[in-house]
């Protein structure tokens, strides 16, 4: 039979597309339900079409405050983790020194531990020190768990860099600073950007560690968590949909720009 | 996106992790790596290692919230919480393992598709894998409440195909419900950690030289044999890191169990969370969290040894 043969030959494609569908379906549901007008406090069942939530995205009390707070924390955590992580990555790849092994393990461990363990232990530290839980403790925690991921991302890029390029720069009488700014940094940039984006996404979306160390401060994921108990405003779906669209637009836009650059580079 | 979008194979790294370039170093220069490491490592020592030490000491304390806690080397707590909460422990490991296996089974074809069969669609497919990330994962998990709801699409399909009788008999679902059953929790876990499986798999598959497949074909290997003898062994690093990246976070997760499950599907993360934040029994909570850490680290170490890819670390 031709049909069964076609199915057998394209089995991988069919299975892969089904998996993709599984991954995208919840996003579609979030999008569709952002146009819902729910009957009660919860937005889980379809009632009828409405644009109300899109007209007032900040209509739910506290939602936009939590969103702003999450953005702020993510920006600071990303900056700090990227700077610290890049420094560690360069030290690990470019230098031979005593204690590389333990440092590598120390970087790996936070990624090999269930988040709830890190969250709980950090809370015991803060409780023992009598620290006021809130903005500062969230920031400290986020920098801590983003750090390892930045190191890993930057390390991968620096590892594939040819050290002879820097030697060449030095041979041409570039000073250490000049070599770093004009040669090393541009080549390492994709790795650093990847690490920073990862840190931003991780920090912005983190719930478990924040849940333990936030005190009464409400970040966006905390707001969503709370709303799952008290009632989910449709605005949550609006924000989720908007985040999805903005991010996809940025990725596709970036792709187009880099494609165009490649093309002009090829024709030049 | 044009046909030339596929990037050429990355050149072999001129530097291996094991051998950094040797440099004639002056005393001052020899200190450079330490200055580079200092701030980041200090941060990890103070906010990652020290907390673990504090937690260890908390777990052997006794006392009450009103009178204060004192270190009395009361190891009994470990035994007590283990006896009281071993069902949640076992359940967490079982759910996490099931979700990891499911992720591998359904993630592999997708990674394979993107690496070998996507052609000029490759970048688009990669975006589609990462795209769900952009909506907060809590919002997406809540969306599963709608999808799996009683009388919702999934339940009615399972009902019409009479699958739900089988799953109920197996104890995965209860009656005509999917929501608030083990099946819903495992479904949520699988969904949430799937990209962590697909991306490492894709990275290791993409590195495989296509000519190896041709060579195997020239030697009369059937497609399945090529997969079994060439593709899969070469993708093992991706399989190992993918399974770790799904198993570790899902074993400690409590979001899926709380949002999609019921009291009968509680995972150990929920217990730790409520002991710490609601019951305020810090010694018990610290002991629970320590046991979880030990179990997961032990399993991970054993697994990495068996898989033989220690350089992953």
Coordinates of C-alpha atoms in Angstrom, one line a residue:
Chain A
X1 CA 0.0 0.0 0.0
X2 CA 1.3 3.4 -0.9
X3 CA -0.2 5.1 2.1
X4 CA 1.4 2.8 4.7
X5 CA 4.7 3.1 2.9
X6 CA 4.5 6.9 3.0
X7 CA 3.6 6.7 6.7
X8 CA 6.5 4.4 7.4
X9 CA 9.0 6.5 5.5
X10 CA 7.8 9.7 7.3
X11 CA 7.3 8.2 10.7
X12 CA 9.9 10.5 12.3
X13 CA 8.3 13.6 10.7
X14 CA 4.9 12.6 11.9
X15 CA 6.1 11.9 15.5
X16 CA 8.1 15.1 15.6
X17 CA 5.2 17.2 14.4
X18 CA 2.9 15.6 17.0
X19 CA 5.5 16.4 19.7
X20 CA 5.6 20.0 18.5
X21 CA 1.9 20.2 18.6
X22 CA 2.0 18.9 22.2
X23 CA 4.4 21.7 23.0
X24 CA 2.4 24.5 21.3
X25 CA -1.1 23.6 22.4
X26 CA -1.0 25.2 25.8
X27 CA 0.2 28.5 24.2
X28 CA -2.7 28.3 21.8
X29 CA -5.1 27.7 24.7
X30 CA -3.6 30.7 26.6
X31 CA -4.1 32.9 23.5
X32 CA -7.7 31.8 22.8
X33 CA -8.7 32.2 26.5
X34 CA -7.3 35.7 26.5
X35 CA -10.5 36.6 24.5
X36 CA -12.8 34.8 27.0
X37 CA -15.3 36.4 29.3
X38 CA -15.4 34.0 32.2
X39 CA -18.5 33.5 34.2
X40 CA -16.8 33.1 37.6
X41 CA -13.5 34.0 39.1
X42 CA -11.6 31.3 37.2
X43 CA -10.8 31.4 33.5
X44 CA -10.8 27.7 32.7
X45 CA -14.0 27.2 30.8
X46 CA -15.0 29.0 27.6
X47 CA -18.0 31.4 27.9
X48 CA -18.0 33.9 25.1
X49 CA -15.8 36.2 23.1
X50 CA -14.7 39.5 24.6
X51 CA -11.9 42.1 24.1
X52 CA -12.3 43.4 27.6
X53 CA -9.0 42.0 29.0
X54 CA -7.0 43.3 26.0
X55 CA -8.5 46.8 26.5
X56 CA -7.2 46.9 30.1
X57 CA -4.2 44.6 30.5
X58 CA -3.5 46.2 33.9
X59 CA -7.1 45.8 35.0
X60 CA -6.3 43.1 37.5
X61 CA -5.1 44.6 40.8
X62 CA -1.4 44.1 41.4
X63 CA -0.7 42.3 38.1
X64 CA 1.3 45.1 36.4
X65 CA 3.2 45.9 39.6
X66 CA 4.3 42.3 39.9
X67 CA 5.2 42.3 36.2
X68 CA 7.4 45.5 36.6
X69 CA 9.0 44.0 39.7
X70 CA 9.9 40.8 37.8
X71 CA 11.4 42.7 34.9
X72 CA 13.4 44.8 37.3
X73 CA 14.8 41.9 39.2
X74 CA 15.5 40.0 35.9
X75 CA 17.5 42.9 34.5
X76 CA 19.7 43.3 37.6
X77 CA 20.1 39.6 38.1
X78 CA 21.1 39.2 34.4
X79 CA 23.6 42.0 34.6
X80 CA 25.3 40.7 37.7
X81 CA 25.2 37.0 36.7
X82 CA 26.6 37.8 33.2
X83 CA 29.5 39.9 34.5
X84 CA 30.5 37.4 37.3
X85 CA 29.8 34.4 35.1
X86 CA 31.8 35.7 32.1
X87 CA 34.8 36.3 34.4
X88 CA 34.6 32.8 35.8
X89 CA 34.3 31.3 32.3
X90 CA 37.4 33.1 31.0
X91 CA 39.4 32.1 34.1
X92 CA 38.4 28.4 33.6
X93 CA 39.1 28.2 29.9
X94 CA 42.2 30.5 29.6
X95 CA 44.2 29.8 32.7
X96 CA 45.7 26.8 34.4
X97 CA 45.6 27.2 38.1
X98 CA 45.3 25.3 41.3
X99 CA 41.7 24.4 42.2
X100 CA 40.2 24.2 38.8
X101 CA 38.5 20.9 39.6
X102 CA 36.8 22.2 42.7
X103 CA 35.7 25.4 41.0
X104 CA 34.2 23.3 38.1
X105 CA 32.3 21.2 40.6
X106 CA 31.1 24.3 42.4
X107 CA 29.8 25.6 39.1
X108 CA 28.1 22.4 38.2
X109 CA 26.4 21.6 41.6
X110 CA 23.7 24.3 41.5
X111 CA 22.5 22.9 38.2
X112 CA 22.5 19.3 39.6
X113 CA 20.3 20.1 42.5
X114 CA 16.5 20.2 42.7
X115 CA 15.5 23.8 42.9
X116 CA 13.5 23.2 46.1
X117 CA 16.7 22.2 47.9
X118 CA 18.5 25.4 47.0
X119 CA 15.5 27.4 47.8
X120 CA 15.0 25.8 51.2
X121 CA 18.7 26.1 52.2
X122 CA 18.9 29.7 51.2
X123 CA 15.9 30.4 53.3
X124 CA 17.5 28.8 56.4
X125 CA 20.5 31.1 55.8
X126 CA 18.3 34.1 55.7
X127 CA 16.3 33.0 58.7
X128 CA 19.5 32.4 60.7
X129 CA 20.8 35.8 59.7
X130 CA 17.5 37.4 60.5
X131 CA 17.4 39.0 57.0
X132 CA 14.3 40.8 55.9
X133 CA 12.8 38.7 53.0
X134 CA 12.0 40.7 49.9
X135 CA 13.5 42.4 46.9
X136 CA 17.2 42.0 48.1
X137 CA 16.9 38.3 49.0
X138 CA 15.1 37.5 45.7
X139 CA 17.9 39.3 43.8
X140 CA 20.6 37.5 45.7
X141 CA 19.0 34.1 45.0
X142 CA 18.5 34.9 41.3
X143 CA 22.1 35.9 40.8
X144 CA 23.2 32.7 42.6
X145 CA 21.2 30.3 40.4
X146 CA 21.7 32.1 37.1
X147 CA 25.5 32.2 37.5
X148 CA 26.2 28.6 36.7
X149 CA 24.1 28.8 33.5
X150 CA 26.0 31.9 32.3
X151 CA 29.3 30.2 33.0
X152 CA 28.3 27.2 31.0
X153 CA 27.1 29.2 28.0
X154 CA 30.1 31.5 27.9
X155 CA 32.5 28.6 28.4
X156 CA 31.2 26.8 25.4
X157 CA 31.9 29.8 23.2
X158 CA 35.3 30.7 24.6
X159 CA 36.4 27.0 24.3
X160 CA 35.8 27.2 20.5
X161 CA 37.8 30.5 20.2
X162 CA 41.2 30.3 18.6
X163 CA 43.7 31.8 21.1
X164 CA 46.0 32.6 18.2
X165 CA 43.7 35.5 17.2
X166 CA 44.6 37.2 20.5
X167 CA 48.3 36.3 20.1
X168 CA 48.1 37.9 16.7
X169 CA 46.6 41.1 18.2
X170 CA 49.4 41.2 20.8
X171 CA 52.0 40.7 18.1
X172 CA 50.6 43.7 16.4
X173 CA 51.3 45.7 19.5
X174 CA 47.7 45.8 20.9
X175 CA 47.8 46.3 24.7
X176 CA 45.9 43.8 26.9
X177 CA 42.9 46.1 27.2
X178 CA 42.8 46.8 23.5
X179 CA 43.1 43.1 22.7
X180 CA 40.3 42.3 25.0
X181 CA 37.9 45.0 23.8
X182 CA 38.7 44.7 20.0
X183 CA 39.3 41.0 19.6
X184 CA 38.3 38.8 22.6
X185 CA 35.0 40.4 23.5
X186 CA 33.5 40.6 19.9
X187 CA 34.3 36.9 19.4
X188 CA 32.9 35.8 22.8
X189 CA 29.9 38.1 22.4
X190 CA 27.4 35.4 21.1
X191 CA 28.2 33.2 24.1
X192 CA 27.8 36.1 26.5
X193 CA 24.5 37.2 24.9
X194 CA 23.2 33.6 25.0
X195 CA 24.2 33.4 28.7
X196 CA 22.5 36.7 29.4
X197 CA 19.3 35.8 27.6
X198 CA 19.2 32.5 29.5
X199 CA 19.7 34.2 32.8
X200 CA 17.0 36.7 32.0
X201 CA 14.5 34.0 31.1
X202 CA 15.4 31.9 34.1
X203 CA 15.1 34.8 36.5
X204 CA 11.9 36.2 35.0
X205 CA 10.2 32.9 35.1
X206 CA 11.5 31.5 38.4
X207 CA 8.9 30.4 40.8
X208 CA 10.2 27.9 43.3
X209 CA 13.3 29.8 44.6
X210 CA 11.3 33.0 44.7
X211 CA 8.4 31.4 46.5
X212 CA 10.7 30.5 49.4
X213 CA 12.7 33.7 49.6
X214 CA 10.3 36.5 48.6
X215 CA 8.5 37.0 51.9
X216 CA 5.5 39.1 51.1
X217 CA 6.9 40.5 47.8
X218 CA 5.0 39.4 44.8
X219 CA 6.8 38.8 41.5
X220 CA 4.8 37.9 38.3
X221 CA 5.1 34.1 38.7
X222 CA 4.1 34.5 42.4
X223 CA 1.1 36.5 41.2
X224 CA 0.1 33.8 38.8
X225 CA 0.5 31.2 41.5
X226 CA -1.6 33.1 43.9
X227 CA -4.3 33.6 41.3
X228 CA -4.5 29.9 40.8
X229 CA -5.9 29.7 44.3
X230 CA -8.0 32.9 44.4
X231 CA -9.2 33.3 40.8
X232 CA -7.4 33.8 37.5
X233 CA -8.0 37.2 35.8
X234 CA -8.1 37.0 32.0
X235 CA -5.4 39.6 32.0
X236 CA -2.9 36.8 32.9
X237 CA -3.7 35.3 29.5
X238 CA -3.3 38.6 27.8
X239 CA 0.2 39.1 29.4
X240 CA 1.2 35.5 28.5
X241 CA 0.1 36.0 24.9
X242 CA 1.8 39.3 24.6
X243 CA 5.1 37.9 26.0
X244 CA 4.9 35.0 23.5
X245 CA 4.3 37.3 20.5
X246 CA 7.0 39.8 21.5
X247 CA 9.6 37.1 22.1
X248 CA 8.8 35.3 18.8
X249 CA 8.9 38.6 16.9
X250 CA 12.3 39.4 18.4
X251 CA 13.7 35.9 17.6
X252 CA 12.4 36.0 14.0
X253 CA 13.5 39.6 13.6
X254 CA 17.0 38.7 14.8
X255 CA 17.1 35.7 12.5
X256 CA 16.2 37.9 9.5
X257 CA 18.8 40.5 10.3
X258 CA 21.6 37.9 10.7
X259 CA 20.5 36.2 7.4
X260 CA 20.6 39.6 5.6
X261 CA 24.1 40.2 7.1
X262 CA 25.3 36.8 5.9
X263 CA 24.0 37.6 2.5
X264 CA 25.7 41.0 2.2
X265 CA 28.8 39.5 3.6
X266 CA 28.7 36.8 0.9
X267 CA 28.2 39.2 -1.9
X268 CA 30.7 41.8 -0.7
Chain B
X1 CA 15.2 31.8 5.3
X2 CA 17.1 30.4 2.4
X3 CA 18.5 27.0 1.6
X4 CA 21.9 28.3 2.7
X5 CA 20.6 29.0 6.2
X6 CA 22.1 25.8 7.6
X7 CA 25.4 26.7 9.2
X8 CA 28.5 24.8 8.2
X9 CA 29.8 22.3 10.8
X10 CA 31.6 24.0 13.5
X11 CA 35.4 23.7 13.3
X12 CA 36.9 21.4 15.9
X13 CA 37.8 23.5 18.9
X14 CA 41.4 24.5 18.9
X15 CA 41.4 24.3 22.7
X16 CA 40.4 21.4 24.8
X17 CA 39.2 22.0 28.3
X18 CA 42.0 19.9 29.7
X19 CA 44.9 21.9 28.4
X20 CA 44.7 25.6 28.5
X21 CA 47.5 27.4 26.7
X22 CA 50.7 27.5 28.7
X23 CA 51.9 31.0 29.2
X24 CA 55.1 32.4 30.6
X25 CA 53.6 34.1 33.6
X26 CA 55.0 36.7 35.9
X27 CA 53.9 36.5 39.5
X28 CA 51.3 39.2 39.0
X29 CA 49.9 37.5 35.9
X30 CA 49.7 34.2 37.8
X31 CA 47.1 35.8 40.1
X32 CA 44.9 36.9 37.2
X33 CA 42.6 33.8 37.2
X34 CA 42.1 34.2 40.9
X35 CA 41.0 37.8 40.6
X36 CA 38.6 36.8 37.8
X37 CA 37.1 34.0 39.9
X38 CA 36.9 35.8 43.2
X39 CA 33.6 37.6 43.1
X40 CA 31.6 34.9 41.4
X41 CA 33.0 32.1 43.6
X42 CA 32.5 34.1 46.7
X43 CA 28.9 34.6 45.7
X44 CA 28.4 30.9 45.3
X45 CA 30.3 30.1 48.6
X46 CA 28.1 32.5 50.6
X47 CA 24.8 32.0 49.0
X48 CA 25.0 28.4 47.8
X49 CA 27.5 26.4 50.0
X50 CA 27.0 28.3 53.3
X51 CA 23.2 27.8 53.1
X52 CA 23.7 24.1 52.7
X53 CA 25.8 24.0 55.8
X54 CA 23.2 26.0 57.7
X55 CA 20.5 23.6 56.5
X56 CA 22.6 20.7 57.7
X57 CA 22.8 22.2 61.1
X58 CA 19.1 23.1 61.1
X59 CA 18.2 19.5 60.3
X60 CA 19.8 18.3 63.6
X61 CA 18.2 21.0 65.8
X62 CA 15.3 20.6 68.1
X63 CA 13.0 23.1 69.7
X64 CA 10.0 25.1 68.7
X65 CA 9.3 28.4 66.9
X66 CA 8.4 30.1 70.2
X67 CA 11.4 28.9 72.3
X68 CA 13.9 28.8 69.5
X69 CA 15.8 26.0 67.9
X70 CA 19.1 24.5 69.3
X71 CA 21.6 22.1 67.7
X72 CA 21.1 18.9 69.7
X73 CA 22.4 16.4 67.1
X74 CA 19.0 15.0 66.9
X75 CA 19.4 12.6 63.9
X76 CA 16.1 11.0 64.8
X77 CA 14.4 13.7 62.7
X78 CA 15.8 12.1 59.5
X79 CA 14.3 8.7 60.4
X80 CA 11.0 10.2 61.5
X81 CA 10.4 12.3 58.3
X82 CA 11.5 9.3 56.2
X83 CA 9.0 7.1 57.9
X84 CA 6.3 9.7 57.6
X85 CA 6.9 10.9 54.0
X86 CA 8.4 7.9 52.1
X87 CA 5.2 7.6 49.9
X88 CA 5.8 11.2 48.7
X89 CA 9.5 10.4 48.1
X90 CA 8.8 7.3 46.1
X91 CA 6.0 9.0 44.2
X92 CA 8.3 11.9 43.3
X93 CA 11.0 9.7 42.0
X94 CA 8.5 7.5 40.1
X95 CA 6.8 10.5 38.5
X96 CA 10.1 12.2 37.6
X97 CA 11.4 8.9 36.1
X98 CA 8.3 8.4 34.1
X99 CA 8.3 12.0 32.8
X100 CA 12.0 11.6 31.9
X101 CA 11.4 8.4 29.9
X102 CA 8.4 10.0 28.2
X103 CA 10.4 13.1 27.3
X104 CA 13.1 10.9 25.8
X105 CA 10.6 8.8 23.8
X106 CA 8.7 11.7 22.4
X107 CA 11.5 14.2 22.3
X108 CA 13.9 12.1 20.3
X109 CA 11.9 12.0 17.1
X110 CA 11.5 15.8 17.2
X111 CA 15.2 16.3 17.8
X112 CA 16.0 13.9 15.0
X113 CA 13.6 15.6 12.7
X114 CA 15.1 19.0 13.3
X115 CA 18.7 17.7 13.0
X116 CA 18.3 15.6 9.8
X117 CA 15.0 16.1 8.1
X118 CA 14.1 19.7 8.5
X119 CA 16.2 21.3 5.7
X120 CA 15.4 24.9 5.5
X121 CA 12.7 24.7 8.2
X122 CA 15.3 23.9 10.8
X123 CA 15.6 27.4 12.3
X124 CA 11.8 27.8 12.4
X125 CA 11.4 24.5 14.1
X126 CA 14.0 25.4 16.7
X127 CA 12.2 28.6 17.4
X128 CA 9.0 26.6 17.8
X129 CA 10.7 24.4 20.4
X130 CA 11.9 27.4 22.4
X131 CA 8.8 29.6 21.8
X132 CA 6.6 28.0 24.5
X133 CA 9.2 29.1 27.1
X134 CA 8.3 32.7 26.4
X135 CA 5.0 32.4 28.1
X136 CA 5.5 32.0 31.9
X137 CA 5.5 28.3 32.7
X138 CA 2.9 28.8 35.4
X139 CA 0.5 30.2 32.9
X140 CA 1.1 27.3 30.5
X141 CA 0.6 24.8 33.3
X142 CA -2.7 26.4 34.2
X143 CA -3.7 26.0 30.6
X144 CA -3.5 22.3 31.1
X145 CA -6.3 22.7 33.6
X146 CA -8.5 23.7 30.6
X147 CA -7.2 21.0 28.3
X148 CA -7.6 18.2 30.8
X149 CA -10.8 19.4 32.4
X150 CA -13.7 17.1 33.0
X151 CA -15.7 17.0 29.8
X152 CA -12.8 18.6 28.0
X153 CA -11.3 17.5 24.7
X154 CA -8.8 15.0 26.2
X155 CA -11.3 13.3 28.5
X156 CA -13.9 12.9 25.8
X157 CA -11.4 11.5 23.3
X158 CA -10.1 9.0 25.9
X159 CA -13.7 8.2 26.8
X160 CA -14.8 7.6 23.2
X161 CA -11.8 5.3 22.6
X162 CA -12.5 3.5 25.9
X163 CA -8.9 4.2 26.9
X164 CA -9.9 5.8 30.1
X165 CA -11.2 2.5 31.5
X166 CA -7.8 1.0 31.0
X167 CA -6.0 3.9 32.5
X168 CA -8.4 3.9 35.5
X169 CA -7.8 0.2 35.9
X170 CA -4.1 0.9 36.0
X171 CA -4.6 3.7 38.6
X172 CA -3.5 6.5 36.4
X173 CA -6.9 8.1 36.3
X174 CA -9.9 8.0 38.5
X175 CA -13.3 7.3 37.1
X176 CA -14.0 9.8 34.2
X177 CA -11.4 12.3 35.4
X178 CA -7.9 13.1 34.2
X179 CA -7.4 16.2 36.1
X180 CA -6.3 15.6 39.7
X181 CA -4.8 12.2 38.9
X182 CA -1.3 10.9 38.5
X183 CA -1.7 11.0 34.7
X184 CA -2.3 14.8 34.8
X185 CA 0.8 15.4 36.9
X186 CA 3.0 13.3 34.7
X187 CA 1.6 14.9 31.6
X188 CA 2.4 18.4 33.1
X189 CA 5.9 17.3 34.1
X190 CA 6.6 15.8 30.7
X191 CA 5.3 18.9 29.0
X192 CA 7.2 21.4 31.2
X193 CA 10.6 19.7 30.9
X194 CA 10.4 18.5 27.3
X195 CA 12.5 21.4 25.8
X196 CA 15.3 20.5 28.3
X197 CA 15.4 17.1 26.6
X198 CA 15.0 18.1 23.0
X199 CA 17.7 20.8 22.9
X200 CA 20.6 18.7 24.2
X201 CA 19.5 15.8 22.0
X202 CA 19.4 18.2 19.0
X203 CA 22.9 19.6 19.8
X204 CA 24.4 16.1 19.9
X205 CA 22.5 14.9 16.8
X206 CA 23.5 17.9 14.8
X207 CA 27.2 17.2 15.4
X208 CA 26.9 13.8 13.7
X209 CA 28.6 13.7 10.3
X210 CA 25.9 12.8 7.7
X211 CA 28.5 10.9 5.7
X212 CA 28.4 8.3 8.5
X213 CA 24.8 7.5 7.6
X214 CA 25.7 7.2 4.0
X215 CA 28.7 4.9 4.8
X216 CA 26.4 2.7 6.9
X217 CA 23.9 2.6 4.1
X218 CA 26.6 1.7 1.6
X219 CA 27.5 -1.2 3.9
X220 CA 23.9 -2.5 3.5
X221 CA 22.7 -1.4 6.9
X222 CA 18.9 -1.1 7.0
X223 CA 17.6 2.3 8.3
X224 CA 16.8 0.9 11.7
X225 CA 20.3 -0.7 12.0
X226 CA 21.9 2.6 11.1
X227 CA 19.9 4.2 13.9
X228 CA 20.8 1.5 16.4
X229 CA 24.5 1.2 15.6
X230 CA 25.5 4.7 14.5
X231 CA 23.0 7.5 15.3
X232 CA 21.9 6.5 18.8
X233 CA 25.4 5.7 20.2
X234 CA 26.7 9.0 18.9
X235 CA 23.8 10.9 20.4
X236 CA 24.5 9.4 23.9
X237 CA 26.0 12.6 25.4
X238 CA 22.7 14.4 24.5
X239 CA 20.7 11.6 26.0
X240 CA 22.6 11.8 29.2
X241 CA 22.5 15.6 29.6
X242 CA 18.8 15.6 28.5
X243 CA 17.8 13.0 31.0
X244 CA 19.6 14.8 33.8
X245 CA 18.1 18.1 32.8
X246 CA 14.6 16.6 33.0
X247 CA 14.9 14.2 35.9
X248 CA 16.6 16.6 38.4
X249 CA 14.1 19.5 38.2
X250 CA 11.1 17.3 37.9
X251 CA 12.0 15.3 41.1
X252 CA 11.9 18.4 43.2
X253 CA 9.0 20.1 41.4
X254 CA 5.8 20.8 43.2
X255 CA 4.1 23.2 40.8
X256 CA 2.7 20.5 38.5
X257 CA 1.6 18.3 41.4
X258 CA -0.2 21.3 43.1
X259 CA -1.8 22.8 40.1
X260 CA -2.8 19.6 38.2
X261 CA -2.9 17.0 40.9
X262 CA -4.7 16.3 44.2
X263 CA -3.9 15.3 47.7
X264 CA -3.1 11.8 46.5
X265 CA -0.5 13.0 44.0
X266 CA 1.5 15.2 46.3
X267 CA 5.2 15.2 45.6
X268 CA 8.0 15.7 48.1
X269 CA 8.6 19.3 46.9
X270 CA 5.1 20.2 48.2
X271 CA 5.9 18.6 51.6
X272 CA 9.1 20.6 51.9
X273 CA 7.4 23.8 50.9
X274 CA 4.6 23.4 53.3
X275 CA 6.9 22.3 56.2
X276 CA 9.0 25.4 55.6
X277 CA 6.4 28.1 54.8
X278 CA 3.3 26.9 56.5
X279 CA 4.0 24.4 59.3
X280 CA 7.3 26.2 60.1
X281 CA 8.8 22.9 61.4
X282 CA 12.3 23.9 60.2
X283 CA 14.3 20.8 61.4
X284 CA 11.9 18.4 59.6
X285 CA 11.9 20.5 56.5
X286 CA 15.6 20.7 56.4
X287 CA 16.0 17.0 56.9
X288 CA 13.5 16.3 54.1
X289 CA 15.3 18.6 51.7
X290 CA 18.7 17.0 52.6
X291 CA 17.4 13.6 52.0
X292 CA 16.1 14.7 48.6
X293 CA 19.4 16.2 47.7
X294 CA 21.3 13.1 48.8
X295 CA 19.1 10.8 46.8
X296 CA 19.2 12.9 43.6
X297 CA 22.9 13.5 43.8
X298 CA 23.5 9.8 44.4
X299 CA 21.4 8.8 41.5
X300 CA 23.0 11.4 39.2
X301 CA 26.5 10.3 40.1
X302 CA 25.7 6.6 39.6
X303 CA 24.0 7.4 36.3
X304 CA 26.9 9.5 35.0
X305 CA 29.4 6.8 36.0
X306 CA 27.3 4.1 34.2
X307 CA 26.9 6.3 31.1
X308 CA 30.6 7.0 31.1
X309 CA 30.5 10.6 30.1
X310 CA 32.1 12.3 33.0
X311 CA 33.6 15.0 30.8
X312 CA 30.0 16.4 30.7
X313 CA 30.7 17.9 34.0

